[in-house]
Amino acid sequence: MLSNHPLDDIPDSFWQTIEVARKDQDQLIAAVNSMSRDQLLEFIWTFQEVAAEFKYEPYTDYVSPELSEDGIDDVASWVVEQGKESTYSVFDNPSRMPERVDHPLGFLSKAVRAFYKRFGGPIPLRP
């Protein structure tokens, strides 16, 4: 089957973990702590890759010009944290990109912290 959307290659397991985390962030910690080193790395790398889609034009045309690079990272991560349908919606309609978000420690940060705690760091680059 051919992919119909650029995000269709993202594994369902990634989106399932995002949905668990959306319902209860304590469950995110439990989920990432139950992952093997390779599974956790795959989750982190996938999150980084999906969020990276939203860090450049045309998406950044809709964020506040006052945002720093970290602020843009927060908005991009927030988009992914809203789940698969919302992420696709913003991907297909850049005008749905939020101008800014109040984004405390997000899912990616929690996954990275879990990796460091369990396996030490740093996070290796994806091969």
XYZ file of N, CA, C and O in Angstrom, residues 33-115:
332
model
N 8.766 3.873 30.749
C 9.581 3.044 31.641
C 9.445 1.562 31.337
O 10.300 0.770 31.738
N 8.392 1.184 30.617
C 8.226 -0.220 30.238
C 8.878 -0.536 28.891
O 8.986 -1.693 28.508
N 9.315 0.490 28.193
C 9.936 0.296 26.876
C 11.374 -0.163 27.028
O 12.071 0.240 27.965
N 11.808 -0.963 26.071
C 13.226 -1.313 25.995
C 14.004 -0.068 25.579
O 13.407 0.939 25.155
N 15.308 -0.132 25.682
C 16.147 0.999 25.267
C 15.853 1.363 23.810
O 15.651 2.530 23.475
N 15.800 0.363 22.944
C 15.554 0.625 21.524
C 14.159 1.193 21.280
O 13.989 2.085 20.448
N 13.156 0.702 21.995
C 11.802 1.226 21.838
C 11.713 2.678 22.299
O 11.061 3.499 21.648
N 12.365 2.971 23.409
C 12.344 4.341 23.923
C 13.065 5.277 22.966
O 12.590 6.380 22.681
N 14.201 4.846 22.446
C 14.905 5.663 21.458
C 14.026 5.891 20.229
O 13.958 7.012 19.712
N 13.353 4.870 19.777
C 12.473 5.006 18.607
C 11.365 6.023 18.882
O 11.052 6.857 18.029
N 10.790 5.981 20.081
C 9.757 6.958 20.445
C 10.338 8.369 20.424
O 9.751 9.291 19.847
N 11.488 8.557 21.050
C 12.129 9.885 21.113
C 12.467 10.375 19.714
O 12.153 11.514 19.342
N 13.099 9.528 18.910
C 13.478 9.933 17.554
C 12.254 10.273 16.706
O 12.257 11.251 15.962
N 11.214 9.461 16.824
C 10.004 9.709 16.046
C 9.372 11.028 16.469
O 8.977 11.841 15.622
N 9.310 11.257 17.776
C 8.742 12.516 18.265
C 9.536 13.690 17.706
O 8.955 14.669 17.210
N 10.841 13.619 17.772
C 11.689 14.699 17.278
C 11.457 14.943 15.791
O 11.400 16.090 15.342
N 11.331 13.865 15.025
C 11.142 14.003 13.576
C 9.788 14.612 13.238
O 9.694 15.467 12.357
N 8.743 14.183 13.929
C 7.415 14.741 13.645
C 7.385 16.207 14.061
O 6.926 17.071 13.293
N 7.884 16.521 15.237
C 7.894 17.915 15.702
C 8.717 18.800 14.772
O 8.358 19.964 14.543
N 9.789 18.262 14.221
C 10.653 19.050 13.335
C 9.895 19.557 12.110
O 10.233 20.610 11.561
N 8.862 18.844 11.699
C 8.059 19.279 10.550
C 7.465 20.670 10.773
O 7.212 21.402 9.819
N 7.249 21.028 12.039
C 6.528 22.263 12.372
C 7.447 23.409 12.793
O 6.964 24.445 13.229
N 8.743 23.237 12.636
C 9.697 24.255 13.093
C 10.150 25.206 11.986
O 11.025 26.040 12.196
N 9.561 25.063 10.814
C 9.976 25.862 9.668
C 8.740 26.343 8.911
O 7.616 25.940 9.205
N 8.983 27.205 7.913
C 7.898 27.679 7.065
C 7.233 26.478 6.400
O 7.912 25.505 6.114
N 5.964 26.500 6.176
C 5.042 27.606 6.367
C 4.479 27.696 7.790
O 3.768 28.644 8.107
N 4.813 26.732 8.647
C 4.220 26.683 9.992
C 4.653 27.859 10.859
O 3.847 28.436 11.579
N 5.910 28.228 10.770
C 6.406 29.325 11.599
C 5.844 30.679 11.166
O 5.936 31.647 11.912
N 5.231 30.717 9.993
C 4.573 31.961 9.567
C 3.405 32.311 10.489
O 2.957 33.455 10.509
N 2.921 31.325 11.248
C 1.737 31.511 12.082
C 2.048 31.613 13.571
O 1.148 31.835 14.361
N 3.311 31.447 13.948
C 3.656 31.594 15.360
C 4.062 33.046 15.624
O 4.397 33.784 14.703
N 4.023 33.420 16.880
C 4.384 34.777 17.243
C 5.821 35.075 16.822
O 6.725 34.273 17.082
N 6.051 36.226 16.181
C 7.416 36.579 15.789
C 8.317 36.819 17.009
O 9.536 36.862 16.872
N 7.711 36.948 18.171
C 8.474 37.169 19.395
C 9.053 35.877 19.971
O 9.865 35.933 20.897
N 8.633 34.725 19.438
C 9.092 33.460 20.004
C 10.552 33.189 19.670
O 10.996 33.417 18.542
N 11.260 32.679 20.658
C 12.633 32.237 20.456
C 12.601 30.870 19.781
O 11.534 30.265 19.592
N 13.762 30.354 19.462
C 13.855 28.999 18.907
C 13.253 27.982 19.877
O 12.554 27.056 19.462
N 13.509 28.167 21.171
C 12.917 27.280 22.175
C 11.398 27.398 22.178
O 10.692 26.396 22.349
N 10.883 28.595 22.007
C 9.441 28.795 21.948
C 8.826 28.087 20.747
O 7.747 27.489 20.848
N 9.516 28.136 19.615
C 9.053 27.425 18.417
C 9.103 25.923 18.667
O 8.181 25.193 18.287
N 10.153 25.443 19.332
C 10.232 24.018 19.703
C 9.038 23.619 20.560
O 8.456 22.541 20.371
N 8.678 24.476 21.515
C 7.541 24.191 22.395
C 6.238 24.082 21.602
O 5.442 23.174 21.841
N 6.029 25.007 20.668
C 4.809 24.970 19.860
C 4.792 23.698 19.009
O 3.771 23.008 18.931
N 5.915 23.375 18.387
C 5.989 22.178 17.539
C 5.711 20.916 18.359
O 4.964 20.032 17.921
N 6.288 20.829 19.544
C 6.050 19.669 20.413
C 4.593 19.613 20.847
O 3.985 18.536 20.878
N 4.033 20.758 21.169
C 2.639 20.811 21.594
C 1.720 20.269 20.502
O 0.768 19.545 20.781
N 2.009 20.620 19.251
C 1.190 20.134 18.137
C 1.178 18.607 18.138
O 0.117 17.982 18.049
N 2.339 17.990 18.261
C 2.429 16.528 18.247
C 1.684 15.939 19.448
O 0.997 14.917 19.330
N 1.781 16.596 20.580
C 1.137 16.106 21.803
C -0.391 16.123 21.722
O -1.054 15.482 22.533
N -0.941 16.819 20.753
C -2.392 16.867 20.616
C -2.947 15.615 19.938
O -4.156 15.432 19.860
N -2.063 14.749 19.456
C -2.495 13.493 18.859
C -2.434 13.495 17.346
O -2.168 14.509 16.701
N -2.702 12.319 16.806
C -2.553 12.092 15.368
C -3.468 12.990 14.533
O -3.000 13.648 13.602
N -4.763 13.023 14.847
C -5.698 13.800 14.026
C -5.349 15.287 14.021
O -5.339 15.922 12.973
N -5.037 15.808 15.190
C -4.687 17.221 15.285
C -3.370 17.513 14.562
O -3.241 18.538 13.882
N -2.413 16.611 14.701
C -1.119 16.794 14.034
C -1.296 16.814 12.523
O -0.748 17.682 11.831
N -2.090 15.881 12.001
C -2.377 15.862 10.561
C -3.083 17.153 10.143
O -2.781 17.714 9.091
N -4.005 17.607 10.963
C -4.765 18.808 10.643
C -3.842 20.022 10.506
O -3.964 20.793 9.544
N -2.933 20.184 11.455
C -1.992 21.314 11.375
C -1.040 21.121 10.197
O -0.739 22.070 9.470
N -0.589 19.891 9.986
C 0.324 19.614 8.868
C -0.319 20.031 7.542
O 0.315 20.660 6.699
N -1.590 19.683 7.392
C -2.293 19.971 6.139
C -2.783 21.407 6.045
O -3.064 21.890 4.942
N -2.911 22.085 7.182
C -3.437 23.445 7.231
C -2.562 24.285 8.160
O -2.907 24.496 9.327
N -1.420 24.767 7.663
C -0.489 25.502 8.523
C -1.117 26.653 9.305
O -0.648 26.995 10.388
N -2.220 27.217 8.813
C -2.858 28.315 9.538
C -3.429 27.861 10.874
O -3.749 28.688 11.725
N -3.511 26.566 11.111
C -3.981 26.036 12.397
C -2.864 25.954 13.434
O -3.095 25.564 14.574
N -1.673 26.343 13.027
C -0.543 26.365 13.955
C -0.810 27.415 15.025
O -1.157 28.560 14.708
N -0.687 27.035 16.313
C -0.927 28.044 17.350
C 0.150 29.123 17.343
O 1.304 28.867 17.002
N -0.251 30.310 17.731
C 0.684 31.433 17.778
C 1.726 31.236 18.875
O 2.884 31.563 18.726
N 1.270 30.684 19.992
C 2.156 30.376 21.113
C 1.418 29.403 22.008
O 0.211 29.247 21.899
N 2.146 28.732 22.898
C 1.539 27.808 23.856
C 2.230 27.967 25.202
O 3.381 28.401 25.279
N 1.495 27.632 26.240
C 2.086 27.518 27.568
C 2.435 26.043 27.696
O 1.538 25.208 27.839
N 3.690 25.730 27.565
C 4.106 24.338 27.421
C 5.110 23.953 28.500
O 6.308 24.025 28.286
N 4.603 23.540 29.668
C 5.539 23.051 30.676
C 6.158 21.735 30.199
O 5.885 21.300 29.084
N 6.929 21.130 31.027
C 7.642 19.901 30.672
C 6.756 18.960 29.866
O 5.786 18.403 30.372
N 7.055 18.815 28.581
C 6.222 18.048 27.669
C 6.600 16.580 27.588
O 7.497 16.089 28.277
N 5.890 15.880 26.704
C 6.061 14.439 26.555
C 7.497 14.089 26.163
O 8.068 13.140 26.692
N 8.058 14.831 25.206
C 9.415 14.528 24.764
C 10.404 14.705 25.908
O 11.266 13.853 26.130
N 10.275 15.795 26.643
C 11.178 16.033 27.777
C 11.079 14.917 28.801
O 12.092 14.451 29.341
N 9.863 14.452 29.048
C 9.676 13.364 30.014
C 10.286 12.065 29.502
O 10.897 11.317 30.278
N 10.156 11.807 28.216
C 10.748 10.595 27.640
C 12.275 10.660 27.687
O 12.937 9.672 28.010
N 12.833 11.832 27.388
C 14.294 11.995 27.432
C 14.796 11.827 28.866
O 15.802 11.147 29.100
N 14.080 12.412 29.821
C 14.481 12.247 31.230
C 14.440 10.784 31.644
O 15.321 10.309 32.361
N 13.409 10.066 31.198
C 13.307 8.639 31.513
C 14.482 7.882 30.899
O 15.060 6.990 31.536
N 14.864 8.252 29.674
C 16.009 7.597 29.030
C 17.276 7.831 29.843
O 18.019 6.889 30.129
